[in-house]
PDB file of C-alpha atoms in Angstrom:
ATOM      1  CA  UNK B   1      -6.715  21.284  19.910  1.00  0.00           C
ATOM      2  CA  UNK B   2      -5.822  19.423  16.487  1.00  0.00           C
ATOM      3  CA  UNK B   3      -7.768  20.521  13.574  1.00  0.00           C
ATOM      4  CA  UNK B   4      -6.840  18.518  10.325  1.00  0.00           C
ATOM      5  CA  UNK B   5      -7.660  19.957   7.100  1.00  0.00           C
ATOM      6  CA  UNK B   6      -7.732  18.024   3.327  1.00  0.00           C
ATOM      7  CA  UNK B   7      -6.281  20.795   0.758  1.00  0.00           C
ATOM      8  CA  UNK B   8      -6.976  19.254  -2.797  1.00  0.00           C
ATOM      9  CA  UNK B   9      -4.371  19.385  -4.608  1.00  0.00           C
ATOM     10  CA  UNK B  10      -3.866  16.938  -7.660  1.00  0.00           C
ATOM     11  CA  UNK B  11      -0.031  16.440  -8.426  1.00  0.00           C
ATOM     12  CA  UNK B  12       1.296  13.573  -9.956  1.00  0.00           C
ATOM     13  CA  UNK B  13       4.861  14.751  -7.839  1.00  0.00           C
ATOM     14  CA  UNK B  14       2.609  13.222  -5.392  1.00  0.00           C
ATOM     15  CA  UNK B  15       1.930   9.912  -6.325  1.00  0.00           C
ATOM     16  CA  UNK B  16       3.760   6.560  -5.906  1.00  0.00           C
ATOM     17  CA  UNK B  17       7.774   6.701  -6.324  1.00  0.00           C
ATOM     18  CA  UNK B  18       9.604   4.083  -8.225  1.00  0.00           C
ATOM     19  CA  UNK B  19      10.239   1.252  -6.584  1.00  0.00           C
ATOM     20  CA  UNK B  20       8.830   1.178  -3.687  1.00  0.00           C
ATOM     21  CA  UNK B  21       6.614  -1.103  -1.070  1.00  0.00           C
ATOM     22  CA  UNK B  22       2.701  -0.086  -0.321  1.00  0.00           C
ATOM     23  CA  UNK B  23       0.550  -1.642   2.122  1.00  0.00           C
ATOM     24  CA  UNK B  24      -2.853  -1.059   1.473  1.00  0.00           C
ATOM     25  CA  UNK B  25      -5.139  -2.430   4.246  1.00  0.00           C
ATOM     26  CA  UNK B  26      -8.911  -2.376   4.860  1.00  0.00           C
ATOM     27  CA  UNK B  27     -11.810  -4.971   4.732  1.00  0.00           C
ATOM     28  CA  UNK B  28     -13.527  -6.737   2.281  1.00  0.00           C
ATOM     29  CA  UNK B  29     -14.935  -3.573   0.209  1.00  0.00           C
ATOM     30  CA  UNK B  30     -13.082  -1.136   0.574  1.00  0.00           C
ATOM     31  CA  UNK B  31     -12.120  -1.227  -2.445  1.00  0.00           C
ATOM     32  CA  UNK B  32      -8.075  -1.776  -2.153  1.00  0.00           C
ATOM     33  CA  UNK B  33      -8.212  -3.669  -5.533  1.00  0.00           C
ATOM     34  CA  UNK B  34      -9.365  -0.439  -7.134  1.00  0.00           C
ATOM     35  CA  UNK B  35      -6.831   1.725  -5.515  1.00  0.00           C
ATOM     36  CA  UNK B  36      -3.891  -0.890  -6.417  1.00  0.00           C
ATOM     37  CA  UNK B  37      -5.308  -0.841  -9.981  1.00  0.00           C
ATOM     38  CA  UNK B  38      -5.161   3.194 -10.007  1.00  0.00           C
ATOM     39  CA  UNK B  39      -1.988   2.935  -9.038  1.00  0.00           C
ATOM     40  CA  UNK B  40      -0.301   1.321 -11.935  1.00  0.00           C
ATOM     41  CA  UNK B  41      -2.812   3.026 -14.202  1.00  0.00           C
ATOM     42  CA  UNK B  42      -1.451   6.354 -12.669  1.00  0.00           C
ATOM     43  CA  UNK B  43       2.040   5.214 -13.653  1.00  0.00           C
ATOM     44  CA  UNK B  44       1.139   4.529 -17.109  1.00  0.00           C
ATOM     45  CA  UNK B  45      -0.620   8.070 -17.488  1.00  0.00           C
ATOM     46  CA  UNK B  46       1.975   9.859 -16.125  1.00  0.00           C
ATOM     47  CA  UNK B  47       4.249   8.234 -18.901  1.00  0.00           C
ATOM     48  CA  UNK B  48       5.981   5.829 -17.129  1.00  0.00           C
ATOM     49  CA  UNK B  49       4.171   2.026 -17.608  1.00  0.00           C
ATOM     50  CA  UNK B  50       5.378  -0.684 -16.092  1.00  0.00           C
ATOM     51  CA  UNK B  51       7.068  -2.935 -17.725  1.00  0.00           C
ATOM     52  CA  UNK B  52       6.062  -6.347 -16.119  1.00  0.00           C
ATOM     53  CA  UNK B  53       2.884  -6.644 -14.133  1.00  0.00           C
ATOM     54  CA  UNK B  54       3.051 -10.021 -12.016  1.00  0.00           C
ATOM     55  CA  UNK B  55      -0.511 -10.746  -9.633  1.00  0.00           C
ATOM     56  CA  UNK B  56       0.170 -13.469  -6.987  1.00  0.00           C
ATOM     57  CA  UNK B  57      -2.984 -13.838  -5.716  1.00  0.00           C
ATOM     58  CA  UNK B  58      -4.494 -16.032  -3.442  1.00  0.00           C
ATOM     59  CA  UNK B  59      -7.190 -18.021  -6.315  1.00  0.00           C
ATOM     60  CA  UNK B  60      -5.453 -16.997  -9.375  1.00  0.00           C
ATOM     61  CA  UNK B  61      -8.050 -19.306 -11.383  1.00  0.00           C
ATOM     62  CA  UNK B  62     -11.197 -17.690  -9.478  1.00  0.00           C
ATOM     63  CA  UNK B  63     -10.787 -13.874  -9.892  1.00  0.00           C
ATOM     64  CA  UNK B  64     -12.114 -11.437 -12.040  1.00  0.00           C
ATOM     65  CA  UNK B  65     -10.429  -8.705 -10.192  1.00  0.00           C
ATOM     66  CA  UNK B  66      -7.811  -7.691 -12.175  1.00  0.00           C
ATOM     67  CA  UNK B  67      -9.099  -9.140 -15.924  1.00  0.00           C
ATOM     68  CA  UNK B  68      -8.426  -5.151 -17.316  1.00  0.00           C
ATOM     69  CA  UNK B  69      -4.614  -6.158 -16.795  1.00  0.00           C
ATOM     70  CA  UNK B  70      -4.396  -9.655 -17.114  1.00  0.00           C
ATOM     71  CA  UNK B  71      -6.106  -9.208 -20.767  1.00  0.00           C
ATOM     72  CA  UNK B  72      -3.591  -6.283 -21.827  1.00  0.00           C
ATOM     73  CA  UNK B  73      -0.525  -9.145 -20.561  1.00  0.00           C
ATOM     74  CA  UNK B  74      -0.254  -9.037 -16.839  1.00  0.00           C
ATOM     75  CA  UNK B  75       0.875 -12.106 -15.531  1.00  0.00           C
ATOM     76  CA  UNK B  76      -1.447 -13.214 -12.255  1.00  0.00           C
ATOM     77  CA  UNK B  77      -0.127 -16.715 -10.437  1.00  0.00           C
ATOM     78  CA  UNK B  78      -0.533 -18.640  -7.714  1.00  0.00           C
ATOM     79  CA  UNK B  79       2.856 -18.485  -5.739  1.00  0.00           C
ATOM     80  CA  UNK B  80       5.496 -16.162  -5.236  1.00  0.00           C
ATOM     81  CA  UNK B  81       7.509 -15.915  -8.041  1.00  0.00           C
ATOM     82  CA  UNK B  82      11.307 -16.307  -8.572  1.00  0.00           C
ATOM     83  CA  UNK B  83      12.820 -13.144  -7.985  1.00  0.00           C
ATOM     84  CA  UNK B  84      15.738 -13.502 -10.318  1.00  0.00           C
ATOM     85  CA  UNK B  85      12.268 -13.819 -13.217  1.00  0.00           C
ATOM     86  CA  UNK B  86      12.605 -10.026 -12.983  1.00  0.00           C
ATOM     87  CA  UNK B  87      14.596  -7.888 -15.013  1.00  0.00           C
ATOM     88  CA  UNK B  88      16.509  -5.470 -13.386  1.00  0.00           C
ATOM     89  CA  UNK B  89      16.658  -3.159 -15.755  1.00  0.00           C
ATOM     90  CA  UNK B  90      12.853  -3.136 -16.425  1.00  0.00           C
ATOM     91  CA  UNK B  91       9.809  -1.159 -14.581  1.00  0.00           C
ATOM     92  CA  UNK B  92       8.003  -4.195 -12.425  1.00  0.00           C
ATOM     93  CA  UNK B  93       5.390  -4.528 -10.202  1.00  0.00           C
ATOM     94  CA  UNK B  94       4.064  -7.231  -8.000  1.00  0.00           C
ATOM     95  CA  UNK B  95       0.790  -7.041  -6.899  1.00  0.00           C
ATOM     96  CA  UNK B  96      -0.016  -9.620  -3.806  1.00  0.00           C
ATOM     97  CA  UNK B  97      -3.557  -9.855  -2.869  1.00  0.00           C
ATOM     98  CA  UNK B  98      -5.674 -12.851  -0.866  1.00  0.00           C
ATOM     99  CA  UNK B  99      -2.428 -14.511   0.460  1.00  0.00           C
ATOM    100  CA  UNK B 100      -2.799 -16.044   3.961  1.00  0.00           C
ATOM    101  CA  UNK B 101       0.549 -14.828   5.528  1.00  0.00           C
ATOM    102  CA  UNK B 102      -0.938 -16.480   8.824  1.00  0.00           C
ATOM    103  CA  UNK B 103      -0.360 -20.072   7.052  1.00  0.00           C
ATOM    104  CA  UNK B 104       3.149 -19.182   6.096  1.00  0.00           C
ATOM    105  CA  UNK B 105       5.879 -21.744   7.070  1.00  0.00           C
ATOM    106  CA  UNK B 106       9.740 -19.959   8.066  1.00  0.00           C
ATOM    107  CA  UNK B 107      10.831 -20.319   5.068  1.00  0.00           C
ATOM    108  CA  UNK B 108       7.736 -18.877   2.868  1.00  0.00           C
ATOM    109  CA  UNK B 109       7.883 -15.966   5.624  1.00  0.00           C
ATOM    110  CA  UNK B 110      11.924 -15.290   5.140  1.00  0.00           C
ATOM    111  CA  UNK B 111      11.358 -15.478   1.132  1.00  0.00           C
ATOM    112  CA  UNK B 112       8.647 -12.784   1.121  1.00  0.00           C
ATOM    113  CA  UNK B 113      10.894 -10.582   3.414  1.00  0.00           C
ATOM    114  CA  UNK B 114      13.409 -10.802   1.722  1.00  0.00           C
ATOM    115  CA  UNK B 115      11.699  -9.783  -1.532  1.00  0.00           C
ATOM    116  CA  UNK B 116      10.372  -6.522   0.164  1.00  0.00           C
ATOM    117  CA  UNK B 117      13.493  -6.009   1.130  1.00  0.00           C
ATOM    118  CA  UNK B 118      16.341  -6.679  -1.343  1.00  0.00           C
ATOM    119  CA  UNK B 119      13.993  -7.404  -4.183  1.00  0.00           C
ATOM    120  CA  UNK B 120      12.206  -4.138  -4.234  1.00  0.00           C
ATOM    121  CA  UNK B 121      15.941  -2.474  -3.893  1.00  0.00           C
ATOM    122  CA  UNK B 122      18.205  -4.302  -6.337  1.00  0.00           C
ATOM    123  CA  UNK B 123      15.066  -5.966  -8.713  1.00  0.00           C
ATOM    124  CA  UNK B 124      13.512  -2.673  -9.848  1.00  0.00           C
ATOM    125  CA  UNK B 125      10.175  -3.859  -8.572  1.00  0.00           C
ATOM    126  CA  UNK B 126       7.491  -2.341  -6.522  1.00  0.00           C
ATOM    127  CA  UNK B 127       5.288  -4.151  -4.444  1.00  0.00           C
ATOM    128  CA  UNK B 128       1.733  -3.892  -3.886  1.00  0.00           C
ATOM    129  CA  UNK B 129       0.304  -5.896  -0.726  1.00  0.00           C
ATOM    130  CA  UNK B 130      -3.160  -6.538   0.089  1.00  0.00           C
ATOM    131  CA  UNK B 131      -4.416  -7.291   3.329  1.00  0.00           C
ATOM    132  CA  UNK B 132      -7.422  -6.510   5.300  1.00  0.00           C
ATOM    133  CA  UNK B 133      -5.732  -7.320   8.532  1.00  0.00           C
ATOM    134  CA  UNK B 134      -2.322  -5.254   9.148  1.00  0.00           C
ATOM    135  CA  UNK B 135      -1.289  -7.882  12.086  1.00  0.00           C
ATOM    136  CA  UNK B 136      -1.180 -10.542   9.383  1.00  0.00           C
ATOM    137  CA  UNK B 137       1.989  -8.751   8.169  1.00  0.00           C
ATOM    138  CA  UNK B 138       5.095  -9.424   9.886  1.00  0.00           C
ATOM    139  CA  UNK B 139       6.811  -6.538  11.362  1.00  0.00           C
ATOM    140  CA  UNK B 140       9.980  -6.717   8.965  1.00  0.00           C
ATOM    141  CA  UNK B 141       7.285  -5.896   6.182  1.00  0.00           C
ATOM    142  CA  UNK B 142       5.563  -3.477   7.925  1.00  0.00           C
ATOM    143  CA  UNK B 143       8.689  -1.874   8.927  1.00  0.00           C
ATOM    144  CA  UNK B 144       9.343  -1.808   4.907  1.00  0.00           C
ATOM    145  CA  UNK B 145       6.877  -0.283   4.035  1.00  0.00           C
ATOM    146  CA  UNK B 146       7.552   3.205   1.791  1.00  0.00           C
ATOM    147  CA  UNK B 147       3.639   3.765   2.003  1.00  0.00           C
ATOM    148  CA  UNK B 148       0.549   2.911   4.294  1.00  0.00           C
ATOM    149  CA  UNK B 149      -3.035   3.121   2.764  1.00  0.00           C
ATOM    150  CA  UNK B 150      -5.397   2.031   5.148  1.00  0.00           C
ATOM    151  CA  UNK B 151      -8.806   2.192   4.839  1.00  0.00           C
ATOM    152  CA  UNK B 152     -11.763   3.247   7.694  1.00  0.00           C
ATOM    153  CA  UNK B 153     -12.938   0.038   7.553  1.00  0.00           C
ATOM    154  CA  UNK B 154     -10.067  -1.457   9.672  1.00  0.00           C
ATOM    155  CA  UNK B 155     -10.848   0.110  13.043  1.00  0.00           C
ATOM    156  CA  UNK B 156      -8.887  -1.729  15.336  1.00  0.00           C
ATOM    157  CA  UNK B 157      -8.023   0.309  18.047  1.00  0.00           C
ATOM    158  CA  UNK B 158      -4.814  -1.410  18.842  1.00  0.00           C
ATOM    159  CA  UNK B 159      -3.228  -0.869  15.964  1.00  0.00           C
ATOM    160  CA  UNK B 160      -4.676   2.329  15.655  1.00  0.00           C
ATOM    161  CA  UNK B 161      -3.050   3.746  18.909  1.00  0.00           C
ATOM    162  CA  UNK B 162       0.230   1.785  17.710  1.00  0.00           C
ATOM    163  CA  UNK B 163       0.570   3.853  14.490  1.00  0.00           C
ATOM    164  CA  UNK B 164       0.222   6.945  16.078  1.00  0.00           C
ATOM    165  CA  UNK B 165       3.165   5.936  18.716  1.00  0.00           C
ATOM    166  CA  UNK B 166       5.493   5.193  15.941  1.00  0.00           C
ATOM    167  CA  UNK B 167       4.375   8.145  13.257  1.00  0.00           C
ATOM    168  CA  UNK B 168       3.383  11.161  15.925  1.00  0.00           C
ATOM    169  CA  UNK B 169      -0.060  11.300  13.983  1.00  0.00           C
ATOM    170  CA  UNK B 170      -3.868  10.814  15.587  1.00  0.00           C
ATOM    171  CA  UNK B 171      -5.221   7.749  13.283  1.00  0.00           C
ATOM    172  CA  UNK B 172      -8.280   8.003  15.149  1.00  0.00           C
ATOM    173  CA  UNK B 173      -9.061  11.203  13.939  1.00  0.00           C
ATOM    174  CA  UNK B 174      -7.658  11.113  10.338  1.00  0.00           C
ATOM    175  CA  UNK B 175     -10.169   8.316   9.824  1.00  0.00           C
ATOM    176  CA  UNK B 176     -12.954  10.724  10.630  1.00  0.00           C
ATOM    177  CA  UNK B 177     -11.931  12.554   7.117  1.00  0.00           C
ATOM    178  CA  UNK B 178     -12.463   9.362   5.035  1.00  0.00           C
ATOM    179  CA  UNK B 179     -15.589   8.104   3.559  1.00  0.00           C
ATOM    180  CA  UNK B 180     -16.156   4.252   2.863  1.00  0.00           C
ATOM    181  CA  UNK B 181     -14.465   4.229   0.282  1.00  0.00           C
ATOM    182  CA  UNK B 182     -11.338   6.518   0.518  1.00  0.00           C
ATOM    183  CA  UNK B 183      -8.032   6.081   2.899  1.00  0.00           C
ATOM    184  CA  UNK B 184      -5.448   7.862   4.528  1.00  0.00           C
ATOM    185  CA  UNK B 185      -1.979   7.517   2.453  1.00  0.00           C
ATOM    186  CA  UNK B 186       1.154   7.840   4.841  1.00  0.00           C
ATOM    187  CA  UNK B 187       4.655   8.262   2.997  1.00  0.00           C
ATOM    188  CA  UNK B 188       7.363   6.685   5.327  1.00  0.00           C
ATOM    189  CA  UNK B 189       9.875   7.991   2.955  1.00  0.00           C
ATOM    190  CA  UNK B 190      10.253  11.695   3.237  1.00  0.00           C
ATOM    191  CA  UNK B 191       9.339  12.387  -0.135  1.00  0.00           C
ATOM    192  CA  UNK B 192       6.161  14.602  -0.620  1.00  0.00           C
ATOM    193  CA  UNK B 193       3.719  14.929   1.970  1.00  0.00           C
ATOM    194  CA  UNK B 194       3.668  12.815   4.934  1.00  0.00           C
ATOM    195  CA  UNK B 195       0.026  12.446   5.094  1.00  0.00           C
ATOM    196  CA  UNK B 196      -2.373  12.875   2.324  1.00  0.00           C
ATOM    197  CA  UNK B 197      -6.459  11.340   1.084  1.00  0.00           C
ATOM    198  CA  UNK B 198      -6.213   9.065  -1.405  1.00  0.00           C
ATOM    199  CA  UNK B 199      -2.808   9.760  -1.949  1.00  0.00           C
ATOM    200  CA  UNK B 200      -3.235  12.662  -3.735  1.00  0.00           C
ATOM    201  CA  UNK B 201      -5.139  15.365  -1.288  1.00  0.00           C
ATOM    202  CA  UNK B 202      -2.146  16.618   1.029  1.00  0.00           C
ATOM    203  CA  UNK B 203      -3.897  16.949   4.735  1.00  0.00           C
ATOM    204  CA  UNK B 204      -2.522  19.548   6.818  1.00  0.00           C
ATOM    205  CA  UNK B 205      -2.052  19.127  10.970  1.00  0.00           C
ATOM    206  CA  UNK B 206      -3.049  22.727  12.332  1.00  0.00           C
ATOM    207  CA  UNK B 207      -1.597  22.540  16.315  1.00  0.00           C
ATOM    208  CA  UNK B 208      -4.090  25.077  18.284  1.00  0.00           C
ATOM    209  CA  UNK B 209      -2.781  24.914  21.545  1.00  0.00           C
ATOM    210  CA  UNK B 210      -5.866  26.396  24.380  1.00  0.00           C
ATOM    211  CA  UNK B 211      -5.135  28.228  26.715  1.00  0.00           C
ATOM    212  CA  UNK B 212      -7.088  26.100  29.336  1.00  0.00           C
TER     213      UNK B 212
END
């Protein structure tokens, strides 16, 4: 029998690393624009601000999402920028939210792999990706990823079962420890905890094997 347990623990050597790629997935209200705006607010109370905040979002002229950083100097646009516009020797992020990666052509799709692949190593840049559907993604991104949020609300099965082949880990169950509103945080890194609430509330796998 597995029996997962949440120990709370609040320790910023848990949070996000520098740079790195996070895919935060779940439907409409989940609230993944929260979460992506704790994140760099956690960076910035833990002394280390970013630098350069760039939104590519999918109605840059429509939103109100992300007016708390867009008023203190974020930048939020409407395509991907150039990645030679970031300064390597600055803290960036790049926040991508409401972009329909279905409706990419091959060269829009090669350009956004390569900037989660060489751009977050060699542009100092971290990238936070929106999406409420993880098959949008293409499976060089996915395979990127340093972090997974994903959210209850995305239930599909499929993908589900497809995690746990590749990470060892019961997604089915670790969703049962989640409210609405909260998410199970997988680090594909090795640093810190593997699996963790809300990325900061480490969850423990307990392996009871029965004896029938």
């Amino acid at each position: 029998m597995v029996k997962l347990y949440v120990k709370r623990l609040f320790c910023l050597s848990f949070t996000i690393i520098f740079p790195s790629l996070i895919l935060i997935v779940g439907k409409r209200g989940s609230s993944k624009t929260t979460c992506a705006l704790n994140i760099i607010g956690k960076s910035r109370y833990a002394g280390k601000p970013f630098d350069r905040i760039v939104i590519w979002h999918g109605d840059p002229t429509g939103t109100e999402e992300y007016r708390i950083l867009t008023d203190d100097g974020a930048e939020i646009v409407g395509e991907l920028p150039q990645m030679d516009s970031f300064d390597n020797t600055k803290r960036n992020v790049l926040v991508v939210d409401e972009v329909n990666f279905l409706a990419f052509n091959r060269a829009e799709n090669a350009a956004f792999e390569r900037y989660v692949n060489y751009g977050v190593s060699h542009k100092s840049l971290s990238m936070i990706v929106i999406v409420q559907d993880m098959r949008n993604l293409s499976p060089c991104v996915k395979r990127s990823a340093d972090y997974l949020l994903l959210y209850p609300s995305f239930n599909n099965y499929d993908v589900l079962y497809d995690l746990k082949r590749k990470t060892g880990h019961n997604y089915v169950e670790l969703m049962r420890l989640c409210g609405p509103k909260d998410n199970i945080t997988t680090a594909f890194n090795g640093i810190g905890p593997p699996l963790r609430r809300n990325i900061f509330e480490v969850i423990n796998i307990n392996d009871d094997a029965d004896s029938d």
